[in-house]
Amino acid sequence: MLRTHTNGELRLADVGKLVTLTGWVQKNRKMGGMTFIDLRDRYGVTQLVFNQEINPELCEKANRLGREFVLQITGKVAERSNKNRNISTGEIEIIVSVLKVLNEAQTPPFTIEDETDGGDDIRMQYRYLDLRRNCVRKNLELRHKMAFETRRYLDQQGFLEVETPVLIKSTPEGARDFVVPSRMNQGQFYALPQSPQTFKQLLMVSGFDRYFQIVKCFRDEDLRADRQPEFTQIDCEMSFIEQEDILQMFEGMSKHLFKAIKGVELSDFPRITFADAMKFYGNDKPDTRFEMKFVELMDTLKGYGFSVFDEAEYIGGICAKGAAAYTRKQIDALTDFIKRPQIGAKGLVYARVEADGNVKSSVDKFYSQEILQKLKEKMNAENGDLILIISGEKTSKAQKQLSELRLEMGNQLGLRSKNVFSCLWVVDFPLLEWDDETQRFYAMHHPFTSPKPEDIALLDTNPAAVRANAYDMVINGVEVGGGSIRIHNSGLQKKMFEILGFTPEDAEYKFGFLMNAFKYGAPPHGGLAYGLDRLVSLFAGLDSIRDCIAFPKNNQGRDVMIDAPSLIDNVQLEELALSVKK
Amino acid sequence: MLRTHTNGELRLADVGKLVTLTGWVQKNRKMGGMTFIDLRDRYGVTQLVFNQEINPELCEKANRLGREFVLQITGKVAERSNKNRNISTGEIEIIVSVLKVLNEAQTPPFTIEDETDGGDDIRMQYRYLDLRRNCVRKNLELRHKMAFETRRYLDQQGFLEVETPVLIKSTPEGARDFVVPSRMNQGQFYALPQSPQTFKQLLMVSGFDRYFQIVKCFRDEDLRADRQPEFTQIDCEMSFIEQEDILQMFEGMSKHLFKAIKGVELSDFPRITFADAMKFYGNDKPDTRFEMKFVELMDTLKGYGFSVFDEAEYIGGICAKGAAAYTRKQIDALTDFIKRPQIGAKGLVYARVEADGNVKSSVDKFYSQEILQKLKEKMNAENGDLILIISGEKTSKAQKQLSELRLEMGNQLGLRSKNVFSCLWVVDFPLLEWDDETQRFYAMHHPFTSPKPEDIALLDTNPAAVRANAYDMVINGVEVGGGSIRIHNSGLQKKMFEILGFTPEDAEYKFGFLMNAFKYGAPPHGGLAYGLDRLVSLFAGLDSIRDCIAFPKNNQGRDVMIDAPSLIDNVQLEELALSVKK
């Protein structure tokens, strides 16, 4: 090693030792006849000292060192007179006797500090410098730890990590596949997996019993703010289980992670049905760090001549505790917020519960104080609370709008701390979703999800009412994982493809191998997948998954650092028998 | 759980317990009034018993169960009268009281036994059934353990596992890249990484200090017997180190794996230079489970009128201990072996050292007994040994042939046991290889490998003589890992690209980001990568890496189970602005 110690290692007990350190120049400051350099590596920062009087030549050399120069120094550990309690090595410094520049550095285009002066674009272009920043590297250290602890837990539970192929077959259903032209089979393509779903099910057919994999998956989607074309899943599957076993196993895993990584002991996760999640939060991934549940107000507010409500299919309210003092301006801002095209509400009705218990609403001319008192009671509101009401001609749409309002109020009232973790399971998802545009059903989870046995009969009569043995793990309003009990019967799987509008030929071409496998003794099985990127972001308190990915892509799917994607040689195209249309 | 125990779990101590088991019917045999079923899962096999007299209905049901049916049974654990010492549950059996068929099974196309009647093709087509075989599943269990122990070791040594991107930029140098057309950037392509080489070096520039990743890599090569288009590397890199540190660290890792997985304590790995490996074994990955080193015989055998030797640039021999009794027929077979086009030797000279010490050779008419005695002495041969000699007009070619002969003799004499592990480091590889065909130098390792500092001056005068700080770990004649100290100086890297025939523009286009990164303070660094597939194969004693891969591809790069690659929809092609040439 070119060093005897790291820059995070030396303490008072080491005073007097001759040590060799390596690292980067974080700071270089001259004070009187002394030069101080902060030498940085992954492990910490150590202060180096050069004295003009004792060794003028060495000190001069030190003065010429720029930021981010790479050094190897040898010197004696000394106690610092002016101790720095903020860093672990703050009690000592090194009186340098030998200084070697291992590599020079141009001045970086932005400062290598937690609070940097570099904007997003330049930091992405020079990501290798951005990654030098403590706050960015910490996220990747956390990611390493979380992946390692995940493996440790699953290994202890008897899971085997099995690698499934990356070059597979294109079976687009939902998102688009990335495809890979085959040179040896010209005109044919591999696809990159959107998930190892079918392979993990085949491993269950093989009797692997407990499988997992931390694995890259790929989706060629138009990228929204927080999506990446390649992302990482903790993918798991178990045999001879029921839904309850999966929930227990992975609730256990989440608890293990919170304990091992954050030292937090979580209590058992509440469970809520999809129907209740929509009813109380208008959201299948409710943020339960705060209450503010929806209260349905059709009985309370309909039929008093306020046409907006009278014509509504849904009227719902939330009670913002202690927010009665909201000004007109604040409420107008909320109204603007929910009227934005992304949310699309038509308006907001509010009712303040004043200090004396009177209720004052924006629709006083339609409602008597008596009715408003009933509203107050129904909302379980107390003096000083603010009731916010949204209605709509379509229940699901109005609930979605009210959900956005609820989350915004959570933000405004400081109820969504990143240091609080509220976990739950959402269960009993519908099996199918009807799509008006294409006039067909889509699988809400995926085509391999099993209907609840008691609902199978409904598949023929009322498919929309069929519930699935599907579940999502939600933490702080983020869906960190989800899964289902799978179909393990060849005939039921075939029927499912029919309902989803596959022709028998298409189903056979795309998934024949799976339906065939089910004929040779498939065990009951199920599983789930966590989004590792999201899980790490949540643990790190990040706003974007991008910050926990070493080399992320931008919203156009580009890696601006290496400049990919890019043109390829004509030779390469010819070998693949491809041409690009102009 | 649908079971209370696994099929590998119950012992004599459990007798009397009421248990529920699940699994597959391995065997079903009727003996007198009894029916015995072997129920299998990943964990073992348990015998189920049904008695015609006690419960005729249940017994009839059991008789109808075919192989690979999936069962759930409940019954009482009983001591077996006829114990089976070969299986862990062989002392007990289950007197079944409840039998539920969880899924039926068609008769599988081959037997699910270690010694199966299924050929390669059918086993690959039904890989999910092949994976049910104990011997196949064991390989994947081993793979899981090895990956887990690798992570444990590296984590303890302070390495961080960092995921690098899979969608990168095409920079073919050596093997072909697989490419991925971009829909959002039409006409442009991503490439799949042949290794995360440049990214791990950038992580060193970022100060990550110790990085690893167990990661899929991709090469679009014409597949030889034991290559896969996608393969897995244990990829590692360290900063502020010298070659010695890398060798120590990863020798430690290999020792840890051998200890943890196989209970084998390895002694320190010998080191041999590339030059010596070629001189003594004609091979840069010598199998050192046995000696039989090359002895150079130019001085001994040249100039006696045997024109083949007189005209040779190289004459070398090996001494096969105790093989003097080889018959003429056996020696003819050896001669045929080395004359095969893949090896291409012109002939084989042999000399038997007989029991009385006399040497009898195939070229007696050219060599007196005196010379042959000198040969015997030179070869360090004893009575009863067989000396085999190959010569050639080109040293490297003749050495390669002699190497093949040596390995074959090792096989024939039983010196290459799969239960013996001989590890070594090959060091001091040449930096460059001259290619006659394209009349240019290629990097022997890759373009980022550092020349030895003392050889840098030779880059201008005699590039072929420059040695690299590169090293391979070889076990039993298999290169399981290799790496190098990297260039960390922008100027030297530029020069290296020049020597390799890159135009400045090309170097800048392909690797500008790396050379640029080196300008901002790159630390000295180096690393290596293990081939996980090869390492697992070696531990498992497999002849092909395919057997330790869950879903391998065949020699045409096809997955015959899912039938990939395959045609894709025209819609997909149009979105990518691609057309396939007919």
Short mmCIF file of C-alpha atoms in Angstrom, two decimals, chain A residues 96-494:
data_model
loop_
_atom_site.label_atom_id
_atom_site.label_comp_id
_atom_site.label_asym_id
_atom_site.label_seq_id
_atom_site.Cartn_x
_atom_site.Cartn_y
_atom_site.Cartn_z
CA VAL A 96 4.90 16.53 7.12
CA SER A 97 8.51 15.62 6.34
CA VAL A 98 8.12 14.04 2.88
CA LEU A 99 5.75 15.22 0.20
CA LYS A 100 5.22 13.47 -3.11
CA VAL A 101 2.75 14.58 -5.74
CA LEU A 102 1.24 11.38 -7.15
CA ASN A 103 -0.79 13.26 -9.72
CA GLU A 104 -1.59 16.84 -10.53
CA ALA A 105 -5.08 18.16 -11.06
CA GLN A 106 -6.65 20.85 -13.12
CA THR A 107 -8.99 23.03 -11.13
CA PRO A 108 -12.30 21.14 -11.10
CA PRO A 109 -15.25 22.82 -12.81
CA PHE A 110 -17.17 22.95 -9.52
CA THR A 111 -16.28 22.77 -5.84
CA ILE A 112 -15.96 19.34 -4.26
CA GLU A 113 -18.10 20.19 -1.24
CA ASP A 114 -21.47 19.04 0.07
CA GLU A 115 -22.81 22.44 -0.90
CA THR A 116 -21.31 22.73 -4.35
CA ASP A 117 -21.49 25.57 -6.84
CA GLY A 118 -22.01 23.09 -9.69
CA GLY A 119 -25.40 22.78 -11.39
CA ASP A 120 -26.99 19.47 -12.33
CA ASP A 121 -25.74 19.45 -15.91
CA ILE A 122 -22.08 20.05 -15.19
CA ARG A 123 -22.11 17.65 -12.28
CA MET A 124 -23.51 14.92 -14.53
CA GLN A 125 -20.95 15.62 -17.23
CA TYR A 126 -18.16 15.32 -14.66
CA ARG A 127 -19.91 12.70 -12.59
CA TYR A 128 -16.54 11.24 -11.53
CA LEU A 129 -15.85 14.53 -9.74
CA ASP A 130 -19.39 14.80 -8.40
CA LEU A 131 -18.92 11.35 -6.85
CA ARG A 132 -16.00 12.75 -4.85
CA ARG A 133 -18.45 14.79 -2.83
CA ASN A 134 -19.09 13.28 0.55
CA CYS A 135 -22.86 13.53 0.35
CA VAL A 136 -22.99 11.70 -3.00
CA ARG A 137 -20.55 8.96 -2.03
CA LYS A 138 -22.45 8.35 1.21
CA ASN A 139 -25.53 7.40 -0.82
CA LEU A 140 -23.56 4.73 -2.65
CA GLU A 141 -22.03 3.45 0.56
CA LEU A 142 -25.57 3.15 1.90
CA ARG A 143 -26.62 1.32 -1.25
CA HIS A 144 -23.78 -1.16 -0.81
CA LYS A 145 -24.77 -1.77 2.80
CA MET A 146 -28.43 -2.21 1.99
CA ALA A 147 -27.72 -4.69 -0.80
CA PHE A 148 -25.33 -6.60 1.47
CA GLU A 149 -27.79 -6.73 4.38
CA THR A 150 -30.56 -7.81 2.02
CA ARG A 151 -28.41 -10.69 0.86
CA ARG A 152 -27.46 -11.60 4.40
CA TYR A 153 -31.12 -11.75 5.49
CA LEU A 154 -32.28 -13.74 2.47
CA ASP A 155 -29.34 -16.14 2.68
CA GLN A 156 -30.21 -16.80 6.30
CA GLN A 157 -33.79 -17.52 5.29
CA GLY A 158 -32.62 -20.15 2.81
CA PHE A 159 -32.99 -18.11 -0.36
CA LEU A 160 -30.60 -18.81 -3.22
CA GLU A 161 -29.44 -16.00 -5.45
CA VAL A 162 -29.73 -17.25 -9.01
CA GLU A 163 -28.70 -15.18 -12.00
CA THR A 164 -31.26 -15.14 -14.78
CA PRO A 165 -30.36 -14.17 -18.34
CA VAL A 166 -30.17 -10.59 -19.59
CA LEU A 167 -30.49 -11.51 -23.25
CA ILE A 168 -34.02 -12.84 -23.43
CA LYS A 169 -37.06 -12.73 -25.68
CA SER A 170 -39.15 -9.70 -26.45
CA THR A 171 -42.66 -10.08 -25.00
CA PRO A 172 -43.82 -6.50 -24.62
CA GLU A 173 -46.92 -6.19 -22.43
CA GLY A 174 -47.15 -2.79 -20.86
CA ALA A 175 -43.81 -1.04 -21.19
CA ARG A 176 -41.55 -1.26 -24.23
CA ASP A 177 -38.60 -3.63 -24.34
CA PHE A 178 -35.09 -2.60 -25.19
CA VAL A 179 -34.00 -4.97 -27.93
CA VAL A 180 -30.58 -6.29 -28.96
CA PRO A 181 -30.03 -7.33 -32.57
CA SER A 182 -28.44 -10.75 -32.97
CA ARG A 183 -25.51 -11.01 -35.36
CA MET A 184 -25.49 -14.79 -35.40
CA ASN A 185 -29.24 -14.92 -36.03
CA GLN A 186 -29.69 -12.01 -38.40
CA GLY A 187 -33.05 -10.28 -38.35
CA GLN A 188 -33.74 -11.63 -34.89
CA PHE A 189 -33.50 -9.77 -31.62
CA TYR A 190 -32.98 -10.43 -27.96
CA ALA A 191 -34.75 -8.23 -25.45
CA LEU A 192 -33.46 -6.94 -22.15
CA PRO A 193 -35.68 -8.07 -19.26
CA GLN A 194 -38.23 -5.71 -17.72
CA SER A 195 -38.06 -8.14 -14.82
CA PRO A 196 -36.96 -11.76 -14.39
CA GLN A 197 -40.62 -12.66 -13.79
CA THR A 198 -40.97 -15.72 -16.01
CA PHE A 199 -37.52 -17.05 -15.11
CA LYS A 200 -38.14 -16.88 -11.41
CA GLN A 201 -41.40 -18.70 -11.90
CA LEU A 202 -39.56 -21.36 -13.88
CA LEU A 203 -37.12 -21.67 -10.99
CA MET A 204 -40.09 -22.42 -8.75
CA VAL A 205 -41.21 -25.08 -11.23
CA SER A 206 -37.64 -26.39 -10.92
CA GLY A 207 -38.04 -26.72 -7.16
CA PHE A 208 -35.63 -23.96 -6.15
CA ASP A 209 -38.16 -23.18 -3.41
CA ARG A 210 -36.67 -19.82 -2.40
CA TYR A 211 -35.06 -17.58 -4.99
CA PHE A 212 -33.81 -14.04 -5.00
CA GLN A 213 -31.69 -11.81 -7.14
CA ILE A 214 -30.53 -8.21 -6.98
CA VAL A 215 -30.75 -7.54 -10.65
CA LYS A 216 -30.75 -4.87 -13.32
CA CYS A 217 -34.00 -4.50 -15.24
CA PHE A 218 -34.77 -2.37 -18.27
CA ARG A 219 -37.73 -0.39 -19.59
CA ASP A 220 -37.77 1.71 -22.71
CA GLU A 221 -40.24 4.29 -21.48
CA ASP A 222 -40.56 7.96 -22.02
CA LEU A 223 -38.76 8.94 -18.90
CA ARG A 224 -40.56 10.79 -16.21
CA ALA A 225 -38.72 12.76 -13.61
CA ASP A 226 -37.80 9.83 -11.45
CA ARG A 227 -37.45 6.89 -13.81
CA GLN A 228 -34.29 5.40 -15.26
CA PRO A 229 -34.13 3.16 -18.34
CA GLU A 230 -32.12 0.71 -16.26
CA PHE A 231 -33.02 0.13 -12.65
CA THR A 232 -32.34 -2.45 -9.97
CA GLN A 233 -34.76 -4.82 -8.34
CA ILE A 234 -34.54 -7.06 -5.33
CA ASP A 235 -36.47 -9.86 -6.95
CA CYS A 236 -37.81 -12.70 -4.81
CA GLU A 237 -39.98 -15.80 -5.16
CA MET A 238 -41.08 -18.61 -2.82
CA SER A 239 -42.88 -21.91 -3.25
CA PHE A 240 -45.45 -23.75 -1.14
CA ILE A 241 -46.59 -20.53 0.46
CA GLU A 242 -49.68 -18.42 0.85
CA GLN A 243 -49.88 -14.64 0.74
CA GLU A 244 -49.46 -14.44 4.51
CA ASP A 245 -46.06 -16.17 4.32
CA ILE A 246 -44.77 -13.66 1.81
CA LEU A 247 -45.98 -10.72 3.85
CA GLN A 248 -44.29 -12.10 6.97
CA MET A 249 -41.03 -12.90 5.20
CA PHE A 250 -40.61 -9.53 3.56
CA GLU A 251 -41.94 -7.50 6.41
CA GLY A 252 -39.15 -9.27 8.27
CA MET A 253 -36.65 -8.24 5.65
CA SER A 254 -37.69 -4.59 5.81
CA LYS A 255 -37.48 -4.66 9.58
CA HIS A 256 -34.01 -6.20 9.32
CA LEU A 257 -32.87 -3.45 6.98
CA PHE A 258 -34.25 -0.66 9.12
CA LYS A 259 -32.61 -2.18 12.20
CA ALA A 260 -29.25 -2.99 10.62
CA ILE A 261 -28.89 0.21 8.62
CA LYS A 262 -30.76 2.87 10.54
CA GLY A 263 -31.03 1.35 14.00
CA VAL A 264 -34.82 1.76 13.83
CA GLU A 265 -37.10 -0.91 15.34
CA LEU A 266 -40.31 -0.99 13.33
CA SER A 267 -43.54 -2.34 14.71
CA ASP A 268 -45.74 -4.67 12.67
CA PHE A 269 -46.94 -3.21 9.39
CA PRO A 270 -50.65 -2.37 9.22
CA ARG A 271 -52.55 -3.75 6.25
CA ILE A 272 -55.12 -1.94 4.25
CA THR A 273 -57.15 -3.16 1.30
CA PHE A 274 -56.85 -1.42 -2.03
CA ALA A 275 -60.52 -0.41 -1.68
CA ASP A 276 -59.89 1.24 1.68
CA ALA A 277 -56.69 2.87 0.46
CA MET A 278 -58.70 4.53 -2.28
CA LYS A 279 -61.55 5.39 0.07
CA PHE A 280 -59.43 6.94 2.80
CA TYR A 281 -56.43 8.25 0.86
CA GLY A 282 -57.49 8.27 -2.82
CA ASN A 283 -54.18 6.56 -3.45
CA ASP A 284 -52.93 2.99 -3.66
CA LYS A 285 -49.70 4.07 -1.97
CA PRO A 286 -50.93 6.22 0.88
CA ASP A 287 -48.49 8.25 2.91
CA THR A 288 -49.49 7.22 6.41
CA ARG A 289 -47.00 9.37 8.26
CA PHE A 290 -50.04 11.52 8.94
CA GLU A 291 -53.78 10.88 9.29
CA MET A 292 -55.93 13.43 7.47
CA LYS A 293 -58.09 10.62 6.07
CA PHE A 294 -60.79 11.30 3.54
CA VAL A 295 -64.34 11.65 4.84
CA GLU A 296 -67.08 11.03 2.31
CA LEU A 297 -69.61 13.87 2.49
CA MET A 298 -72.31 12.97 -0.03
CA ASP A 299 -74.97 12.53 2.67
CA THR A 300 -73.91 15.65 4.49
CA LEU A 301 -73.60 18.17 1.69
CA LYS A 302 -75.74 17.00 -1.22
CA GLY A 303 -79.15 18.49 -1.92
CA TYR A 304 -78.81 22.01 -0.57
CA GLY A 305 -78.83 23.80 -3.91
CA PHE A 306 -75.08 24.05 -4.39
CA SER A 307 -75.07 22.69 -7.92
CA VAL A 308 -71.39 21.66 -7.91
CA PHE A 309 -72.04 19.27 -5.05
CA ASP A 310 -75.54 18.36 -6.12
CA GLU A 311 -74.23 17.09 -9.45
CA ALA A 312 -71.20 15.36 -7.98
CA GLU A 313 -70.66 11.63 -7.93
CA TYR A 314 -68.23 12.16 -5.07
CA ILE A 315 -67.77 14.75 -2.36
CA GLY A 316 -64.91 14.25 0.07
CA GLY A 317 -63.14 16.26 2.68
CA ILE A 318 -60.00 16.27 4.71
CA CYS A 319 -59.44 17.96 8.03
CA ALA A 320 -56.21 19.91 8.39
CA LYS A 321 -55.59 20.13 12.10
CA GLY A 322 -54.93 23.61 13.39
CA ALA A 323 -54.98 25.19 9.95
CA ALA A 324 -58.02 27.43 10.44
CA ALA A 325 -55.69 30.40 10.49
CA TYR A 326 -54.84 29.84 6.84
CA THR A 327 -55.20 33.17 5.07
CA ARG A 328 -57.32 33.76 2.01
CA LYS A 329 -54.07 33.99 0.06
CA GLN A 330 -52.90 30.63 1.30
CA ILE A 331 -56.20 29.05 0.41
CA ASP A 332 -56.15 30.66 -3.02
CA ALA A 333 -52.70 29.15 -3.52
CA LEU A 334 -54.09 25.74 -2.58
CA THR A 335 -56.91 26.23 -5.06
CA ASP A 336 -54.42 27.13 -7.76
CA PHE A 337 -52.39 24.05 -6.81
CA ILE A 338 -55.26 21.64 -7.36
CA LYS A 339 -56.43 23.44 -10.50
CA ARG A 340 -53.06 22.87 -12.22
CA PRO A 341 -53.52 20.73 -15.33
CA GLN A 342 -51.56 17.83 -13.75
CA ILE A 343 -54.23 17.63 -11.04
CA GLY A 344 -57.18 19.15 -12.83
CA ALA A 345 -59.64 19.88 -10.04
CA LYS A 346 -62.34 22.46 -10.79
CA GLY A 347 -62.30 24.10 -7.41
CA LEU A 348 -61.85 23.86 -3.68
CA VAL A 349 -64.39 24.40 -0.94
CA TYR A 350 -63.12 25.18 2.53
CA ALA A 351 -64.62 25.52 5.96
CA ARG A 352 -62.82 27.03 8.91
CA VAL A 353 -63.71 25.87 12.38
CA GLU A 354 -63.19 29.01 14.35
CA ALA A 355 -62.03 29.36 17.92
CA ASP A 356 -65.62 29.68 19.15
CA GLY A 357 -66.70 26.53 17.33
CA ASN A 358 -68.52 28.34 14.55
CA VAL A 359 -67.87 27.07 11.07
CA LYS A 360 -67.23 29.57 8.31
CA SER A 361 -67.16 28.21 4.82
CA SER A 362 -66.67 29.43 1.28
CA VAL A 363 -70.18 28.20 0.47
CA ASP A 364 -72.05 29.75 3.40
CA LYS A 365 -74.83 30.94 1.18
CA PHE A 366 -75.87 27.33 0.49
CA TYR A 367 -75.36 25.82 3.93
CA SER A 368 -76.80 26.83 7.28
CA GLN A 369 -74.64 26.79 10.39
CA GLU A 370 -76.59 23.71 11.43
CA ILE A 371 -75.44 21.80 8.35
CA LEU A 372 -71.93 23.13 8.77
CA GLN A 373 -71.92 21.88 12.35
CA LYS A 374 -72.93 18.48 11.04
CA LEU A 375 -70.04 18.73 8.62
CA LYS A 376 -67.72 19.57 11.49
CA GLU A 377 -68.97 16.57 13.42
CA LYS A 378 -68.69 14.26 10.44
CA MET A 379 -65.15 15.45 9.79
CA ASN A 380 -64.29 14.99 13.44
CA ALA A 381 -62.97 18.54 13.29
CA GLU A 382 -62.05 20.59 16.31
CA ASN A 383 -61.91 24.29 16.87
CA GLY A 384 -59.04 25.73 14.89
CA ASP A 385 -59.12 23.10 12.14
CA LEU A 386 -59.51 23.72 8.43
CA ILE A 387 -61.80 21.48 6.39
CA LEU A 388 -60.98 21.20 2.67
CA ILE A 389 -63.51 19.69 0.30
CA ILE A 390 -63.26 18.47 -3.26
CA SER A 391 -66.02 17.05 -5.40
CA GLY A 392 -66.23 15.61 -8.86
CA GLU A 393 -68.32 13.92 -11.45
CA LYS A 394 -66.09 10.90 -11.33
CA THR A 395 -65.23 9.40 -7.96
CA SER A 396 -61.78 8.08 -8.87
CA LYS A 397 -60.74 11.39 -10.38
CA ALA A 398 -61.99 13.44 -7.45
CA GLN A 399 -60.29 11.11 -4.99
CA LYS A 400 -57.03 11.46 -6.87
CA GLN A 401 -57.33 15.24 -6.65
CA LEU A 402 -58.12 15.12 -2.96
CA SER A 403 -55.11 12.85 -2.50
CA GLU A 404 -52.83 15.45 -4.06
CA LEU A 405 -54.32 18.09 -1.82
CA ARG A 406 -53.83 15.87 1.23
CA LEU A 407 -50.16 15.32 0.41
CA GLU A 408 -49.63 19.03 -0.17
CA MET A 409 -51.27 19.84 3.19
CA GLY A 410 -49.02 17.21 4.75
CA ASN A 411 -46.05 19.08 3.33
CA GLN A 412 -47.32 22.49 4.40
CA LEU A 413 -48.06 21.33 7.93
CA GLY A 414 -44.69 19.58 8.26
CA LEU A 415 -46.19 16.14 8.65
CA ARG A 416 -43.91 14.35 6.15
CA SER A 417 -40.57 14.23 7.91
CA LYS A 418 -37.89 12.20 6.15
CA ASN A 419 -36.82 10.84 9.51
CA VAL A 420 -40.14 9.16 10.24
CA PHE A 421 -40.98 5.87 8.54
CA SER A 422 -44.53 4.68 8.20
CA CYS A 423 -44.80 1.27 6.55
CA LEU A 424 -47.87 -0.66 5.47
CA TRP A 425 -49.12 -3.35 3.16
CA VAL A 426 -51.78 -2.58 0.60
CA VAL A 427 -53.60 -5.82 -0.25
CA ASP A 428 -56.51 -7.15 -2.31
CA PHE A 429 -55.76 -5.24 -5.49
CA PRO A 430 -58.16 -5.71 -8.38
CA LEU A 431 -56.86 -8.30 -10.82
CA LEU A 432 -57.73 -6.27 -13.90
CA GLU A 433 -57.98 -2.70 -15.03
CA TRP A 434 -60.30 -1.69 -17.86
CA ASP A 435 -58.80 0.64 -20.42
CA ASP A 436 -61.38 2.82 -22.16
CA GLU A 437 -59.06 3.77 -24.98
CA THR A 438 -58.15 0.28 -26.17
CA GLN A 439 -61.42 -1.23 -24.87
CA ARG A 440 -59.75 -4.12 -23.13
CA PHE A 441 -58.63 -5.31 -19.74
CA TYR A 442 -55.05 -4.99 -18.63
CA ALA A 443 -53.46 -6.88 -15.78
CA MET A 444 -53.16 -4.47 -12.87
CA HIS A 445 -50.02 -6.24 -11.62
CA HIS A 446 -49.02 -8.59 -14.47
CA PRO A 447 -50.58 -11.48 -16.39
CA PHE A 448 -49.17 -14.08 -14.00
CA THR A 449 -50.99 -12.83 -10.92
CA SER A 450 -53.49 -15.22 -9.39
CA PRO A 451 -57.07 -14.18 -8.78
CA LYS A 452 -58.29 -14.83 -5.27
CA PRO A 453 -59.67 -18.39 -5.33
CA GLU A 454 -63.05 -17.19 -4.07
CA ASP A 455 -63.27 -14.71 -6.98
CA ILE A 456 -62.32 -17.07 -9.82
CA ALA A 457 -65.97 -17.66 -10.70
CA LEU A 458 -66.35 -13.92 -11.36
CA LEU A 459 -63.78 -14.11 -14.18
CA ASP A 460 -66.56 -15.08 -16.55
CA THR A 461 -69.30 -12.85 -15.22
CA ASN A 462 -67.66 -9.69 -13.87
CA PRO A 463 -63.91 -9.61 -14.46
CA ALA A 464 -63.56 -6.08 -13.11
CA ALA A 465 -64.71 -7.27 -9.68
CA VAL A 466 -62.12 -10.02 -9.38
CA ARG A 467 -59.58 -9.34 -6.66
CA ALA A 468 -56.02 -10.56 -6.90
CA ASN A 469 -53.72 -12.06 -4.32
CA ALA A 470 -51.49 -9.07 -4.91
CA TYR A 471 -49.82 -6.77 -2.42
CA ASP A 472 -47.65 -3.69 -2.30
CA MET A 473 -45.32 -2.58 0.45
CA VAL A 474 -45.68 1.15 0.90
CA ILE A 475 -43.39 3.33 2.99
CA ASN A 476 -44.06 7.05 3.39
CA GLY A 477 -46.22 7.10 0.29
CA VAL A 478 -43.67 5.32 -1.85
CA GLU A 479 -44.38 1.89 -3.29
CA VAL A 480 -41.08 0.23 -2.43
CA GLY A 481 -42.13 -3.27 -3.39
CA GLY A 482 -44.97 -5.29 -4.75
CA GLY A 483 -45.86 -8.77 -5.76
CA SER A 484 -48.47 -11.45 -5.92
CA ILE A 485 -49.32 -15.07 -5.59
CA ARG A 486 -48.94 -16.46 -9.10
CA ILE A 487 -51.07 -18.65 -11.24
CA HIS A 488 -49.53 -22.14 -11.24
CA ASN A 489 -52.15 -23.86 -13.29
CA SER A 490 -51.65 -24.10 -17.02
CA GLY A 491 -55.37 -23.83 -17.81
CA LEU A 492 -55.96 -20.79 -15.59
CA GLN A 493 -52.92 -19.08 -17.08
CA LYS A 494 -54.31 -19.71 -20.56
#
